[in-house]
mmCIF file with all atom_site columns, C-alpha atoms in Angstrom:
data_model
loop_
_atom_site.group_PDB
_atom_site.id
_atom_site.type_symbol
_atom_site.label_atom_id
_atom_site.label_alt_id
_atom_site.label_comp_id
_atom_site.label_asym_id
_atom_site.label_entity_id
_atom_site.label_seq_id
_atom_site.pdbx_PDB_ins_code
_atom_site.Cartn_x
_atom_site.Cartn_y
_atom_site.Cartn_z
_atom_site.occupancy
_atom_site.B_iso_or_equiv
_atom_site.pdbx_formal_charge
_atom_site.auth_seq_id
_atom_site.auth_comp_id
_atom_site.auth_asym_id
_atom_site.auth_atom_id
_atom_site.pdbx_PDB_model_num
ATOM 1  C CA . CYS P 1 1  ? 9.649   10.278 -13.557 1.00 61.00 ? 19  CYS P CA 1
ATOM 2  C CA . ASN P 1 2  ? 7.053   10.584 -10.769 1.00 66.00 ? 20  ASN P CA 1
ATOM 3  C CA . TRP P 1 3  ? 4.458   10.757 -13.482 1.00 73.00 ? 21  TRP P CA 1
ATOM 4  C CA . MET P 1 4  ? 4.995   7.015  -14.032 1.00 80.00 ? 22  MET P CA 1
ATOM 5  C CA . VAL P 1 5  ? 4.325   6.253  -10.407 1.00 79.00 ? 23  VAL P CA 1
ATOM 6  C CA . CYS P 1 6  ? 1.227   8.528  -10.438 1.00 77.00 ? 24  CYS P CA 1
ATOM 7  C CA . MET P 1 7  ? 0.082   6.869  -13.644 1.00 83.00 ? 25  MET P CA 1
ATOM 8  C CA . ALA P 1 8  ? 0.291   3.479  -12.082 1.00 88.00 ? 26  ALA P CA 1
ATOM 9  C CA . VAL P 1 9  ? -1.856  4.758  -9.189  1.00 87.00 ? 27  VAL P CA 1
ATOM 10 C CA . PHE P 1 10 ? -4.335  6.255  -11.607 1.00 84.00 ? 28  PHE P CA 1
ATOM 11 C CA . LEU P 1 11 ? -4.520  3.127  -13.667 1.00 89.00 ? 29  LEU P CA 1
ATOM 12 C CA . SER P 1 12 ? -4.996  0.966  -10.644 1.00 91.00 ? 30  SER P CA 1
ATOM 13 C CA . GLU P 1 13 ? -7.917  3.117  -9.468  1.00 90.00 ? 31  GLU P CA 1
ATOM 14 C CA . ALA P 1 14 ? -9.494  3.138  -12.928 1.00 89.00 ? 32  ALA P CA 1
ATOM 15 C CA . ALA P 1 15 ? -9.420  -0.738 -13.133 1.00 91.00 ? 33  ALA P CA 1
ATOM 16 C CA . ARG P 1 16 ? -12.417 -2.574 -11.672 1.00 92.00 ? 34  ARG P CA 1
ATOM 17 C CA . ASP P 1 17 ? -10.926 -5.959 -10.846 1.00 94.00 ? 35  ASP P CA 1
ATOM 18 C CA . LEU P 1 18 ? -7.676  -7.187 -9.406  1.00 94.00 ? 36  LEU P CA 1
ATOM 19 C CA . GLY P 1 19 ? -6.193  -8.366 -12.628 1.00 93.00 ? 37  GLY P CA 1
ATOM 20 C CA . GLY P 1 20 ? -6.699  -5.027 -14.228 1.00 93.00 ? 38  GLY P CA 1
ATOM 21 C CA . LYS P 1 21 ? -5.184  -3.307 -11.254 1.00 94.00 ? 39  LYS P CA 1
ATOM 22 C CA . MET P 1 22 ? -2.123  -5.544 -11.477 1.00 94.00 ? 40  MET P CA 1
ATOM 23 C CA . VAL P 1 23 ? -1.675  -4.841 -15.128 1.00 92.00 ? 41  VAL P CA 1
ATOM 24 C CA . GLY P 1 24 ? -2.222  -1.204 -14.652 1.00 91.00 ? 42  GLY P CA 1
ATOM 25 C CA . ILE P 1 25 ? 0.589   -0.774 -12.213 1.00 92.00 ? 43  ILE P CA 1
ATOM 26 C CA . TRP P 1 26 ? 2.954   -3.331 -13.694 1.00 92.00 ? 44  TRP P CA 1
ATOM 27 C CA . PHE P 1 27 ? 4.050   -1.447 -16.880 1.00 91.00 ? 45  PHE P CA 1
ATOM 28 C CA . PRO P 1 28 ? 4.593   2.064  -15.466 1.00 89.00 ? 46  PRO P CA 1
ATOM 29 C CA . ILE P 1 29 ? 6.506   0.777  -12.445 1.00 87.00 ? 47  ILE P CA 1
ATOM 30 C CA . SER P 1 30 ? 8.543   -1.657 -14.586 1.00 89.00 ? 48  SER P CA 1
ATOM 31 C CA . ALA P 1 31 ? 9.488   1.228  -17.002 1.00 88.00 ? 49  ALA P CA 1
ATOM 32 C CA . PHE P 1 32 ? 10.352  3.439  -13.901 1.00 83.00 ? 50  PHE P CA 1
ATOM 33 C CA . VAL P 1 33 ? 12.716  0.783  -12.465 1.00 82.00 ? 51  VAL P CA 1
ATOM 34 C CA . ALA P 1 34 ? 14.120  -0.257 -15.925 1.00 88.00 ? 52  ALA P CA 1
ATOM 35 C CA . MET P 1 35 ? 15.074  3.306  -16.690 1.00 86.00 ? 53  MET P CA 1
ATOM 36 C CA . GLY P 1 36 ? 16.823  3.741  -13.331 1.00 82.00 ? 54  GLY P CA 1
ATOM 37 C CA . MET P 1 37 ? 14.821  6.670  -12.212 1.00 79.00 ? 55  MET P CA 1
ATOM 38 C CA . GLU P 1 38 ? 14.618  7.798  -8.653  1.00 75.00 ? 56  GLU P CA 1
ATOM 39 C CA . HIS P 1 39 ? 11.601  8.375  -6.434  1.00 75.00 ? 57  HIS P CA 1
ATOM 40 C CA . SER P 1 40 ? 11.771  10.644 -3.344  1.00 75.00 ? 58  SER P CA 1
ATOM 41 C CA . VAL P 1 41 ? 9.938   8.276  -1.022  1.00 78.00 ? 59  VAL P CA 1
ATOM 42 C CA . ALA P 1 42 ? 12.264  5.295  -1.913  1.00 79.00 ? 60  ALA P CA 1
ATOM 43 C CA . ASN P 1 43 ? 15.251  7.497  -1.559  1.00 82.00 ? 61  ASN P CA 1
ATOM 44 C CA . MET P 1 44 ? 14.153  8.523  1.887   1.00 84.00 ? 62  MET P CA 1
ATOM 45 C CA . PHE P 1 45 ? 14.414  4.964  2.987   1.00 87.00 ? 63  PHE P CA 1
ATOM 46 C CA . LEU P 1 46 ? 17.354  3.638  0.874   1.00 86.00 ? 64  LEU P CA 1
ATOM 47 C CA . LEU P 1 47 ? 19.809  6.512  1.417   1.00 88.00 ? 65  LEU P CA 1
ATOM 48 C CA . PRO P 1 48 ? 19.699  6.578  5.183   1.00 91.00 ? 66  PRO P CA 1
ATOM 49 C CA . ALA P 1 49 ? 19.805  2.745  5.196   1.00 92.00 ? 67  ALA P CA 1
ATOM 50 C CA . GLY P 1 50 ? 22.930  2.975  3.096   1.00 91.00 ? 68  GLY P CA 1
ATOM 51 C CA . ILE P 1 51 ? 24.457  5.527  5.470   1.00 92.00 ? 69  ILE P CA 1
ATOM 52 C CA . LEU P 1 52 ? 23.735  3.259  8.458   1.00 93.00 ? 70  LEU P CA 1
ATOM 53 C CA . ALA P 1 53 ? 25.338  0.391  6.545   1.00 95.00 ? 71  ALA P CA 1
ATOM 54 C CA . GLY P 1 54 ? 28.505  2.363  6.172   1.00 93.00 ? 72  GLY P CA 1
ATOM 55 C CA . ALA P 1 55 ? 28.174  3.993  2.785   1.00 92.00 ? 73  ALA P CA 1
ATOM 56 C CA . PRO P 1 56 ? 30.527  6.939  2.272   1.00 93.00 ? 74  PRO P CA 1
ATOM 57 C CA . VAL P 1 57 ? 27.696  9.533  2.039   1.00 90.00 ? 75  VAL P CA 1
ATOM 58 C CA . THR P 1 58 ? 26.997  12.454 4.339   1.00 92.00 ? 76  THR P CA 1
ATOM 59 C CA . VAL P 1 59 ? 23.567  13.583 5.410   1.00 91.00 ? 77  VAL P CA 1
ATOM 60 C CA . VAL P 1 60 ? 24.188  17.029 3.791   1.00 94.00 ? 78  VAL P CA 1
ATOM 61 C CA . LYS P 1 61 ? 25.194  15.426 0.516   1.00 92.00 ? 79  LYS P CA 1
ATOM 62 C CA . MET P 1 62 ? 22.189  13.238 0.634   1.00 89.00 ? 80  MET P CA 1
ATOM 63 C CA . VAL P 1 63 ? 19.731  16.106 1.150   1.00 90.00 ? 81  VAL P CA 1
ATOM 64 C CA . CYS P 1 64 ? 21.412  18.566 -1.123  1.00 93.00 ? 82  CYS P CA 1
ATOM 65 C CA . LYS P 1 65 ? 22.373  16.335 -4.033  1.00 90.00 ? 83  LYS P CA 1
ATOM 66 C CA . ASN P 1 66 ? 19.500  13.900 -3.986  1.00 88.00 ? 84  ASN P CA 1
ATOM 67 C CA . TRP P 1 67 ? 16.408  14.603 -1.945  1.00 85.00 ? 85  TRP P CA 1
ATOM 68 C CA . ILE P 1 68 ? 15.940  18.253 -2.935  1.00 90.00 ? 86  ILE P CA 1
ATOM 69 C CA . PRO P 1 69 ? 16.326  17.755 -6.695  1.00 88.00 ? 87  PRO P CA 1
ATOM 70 C CA . VAL P 1 70 ? 14.315  14.519 -6.757  1.00 82.00 ? 88  VAL P CA 1
ATOM 71 C CA . ILE P 1 71 ? 11.461  16.017 -4.649  1.00 82.00 ? 89  ILE P CA 1
ATOM 72 C CA . ILE P 1 72 ? 11.294  19.049 -6.922  1.00 87.00 ? 90  ILE P CA 1
ATOM 73 C CA . GLY P 1 73 ? 11.386  16.959 -10.113 1.00 82.00 ? 91  GLY P CA 1
ATOM 74 C CA . ASN P 1 74 ? 8.709   14.549 -8.712  1.00 77.00 ? 92  ASN P CA 1
ATOM 75 C CA . ALA P 1 75 ? 6.431   17.496 -7.726  1.00 82.00 ? 93  ALA P CA 1
ATOM 76 C CA . ILE P 1 76 ? 6.743   19.138 -11.146 1.00 84.00 ? 94  ILE P CA 1
ATOM 77 C CA . ALA P 1 77 ? 6.215   15.888 -13.106 1.00 77.00 ? 95  ALA P CA 1
ATOM 78 C CA . GLY P 1 78 ? 3.282   14.847 -10.757 1.00 76.00 ? 96  GLY P CA 1
ATOM 79 C CA . VAL P 1 79 ? 1.491   18.199 -11.187 1.00 79.00 ? 97  VAL P CA 1
ATOM 80 C CA . LEU P 1 80 ? 2.138   18.869 -14.904 1.00 80.00 ? 98  LEU P CA 1
ATOM 81 C CA . CYS P 1 81 ? 2.249   15.412 -16.467 1.00 77.00 ? 99  CYS P CA 1
ATOM 82 C CA . VAL P 1 82 ? -0.360  13.713 -14.411 1.00 75.00 ? 100 VAL P CA 1
ATOM 83 C CA . ALA P 1 83 ? -2.675  16.118 -12.581 1.00 78.00 ? 101 ALA P CA 1
ATOM 84 C CA . ALA P 1 84 ? -2.898  18.707 -15.445 1.00 81.00 ? 102 ALA P CA 1
ATOM 85 C CA . SER P 1 85 ? -3.454  16.072 -18.129 1.00 80.00 ? 103 SER P CA 1
ATOM 86 C CA . TYR P 1 86 ? -6.064  14.293 -16.034 1.00 79.00 ? 104 TYR P CA 1
ATOM 87 C CA . SER P 1 87 ? -7.813  17.655 -15.326 1.00 83.00 ? 105 SER P CA 1
ATOM 88 C CA . TYR P 1 88 ? -7.634  18.460 -19.102 1.00 85.00 ? 106 TYR P CA 1
ATOM 89 C CA . ALA P 1 89 ? -9.152  15.222 -19.963 1.00 84.00 ? 107 ALA P CA 1
ATOM 90 C CA . PHE P 1 90 ? -11.873 14.996 -17.343 1.00 83.00 ? 108 PHE P CA 1
ATOM 91 C CA . GLY P 1 91 ? -12.032 18.205 -15.445 1.00 79.00 ? 109 GLY P CA 1
ATOM 92 C CA . ARG P 1 92 ? -12.052 22.011 -15.559 1.00 79.00 ? 110 ARG P CA 1
ATOM 93 C CA . LEU P 1 93 ? -9.093  22.430 -17.860 1.00 75.00 ? 111 LEU P CA 1
ATOM 94 C CA . GLY P 1 94 ? -10.841 20.538 -20.648 1.00 69.00 ? 112 GLY P CA 1
ATOM 95 C CA . LYS P 1 95 ? -14.005 22.633 -20.680 1.00 72.00 ? 113 LYS P CA 1
#
């Protein structure tokens, strides 16, 4: 669901005033959190913090079962859902 995070960034950049930027990021990020999706950058902080706090997770398990699949999914969604659709709407793919 990296496309929701990318969409929030896109909407905040498209807005001209602070109120528009706040509304633009609010809904995609709220949906992202409400659905319980994972984001690789957030996981790169939270999982090591959990390990340091004593969570029963190994570094190998963290990397293989979370970081790698989440990073691949975020990259695919960011490229296909956001960048390609933006390019189709406003760039070379739409011509």
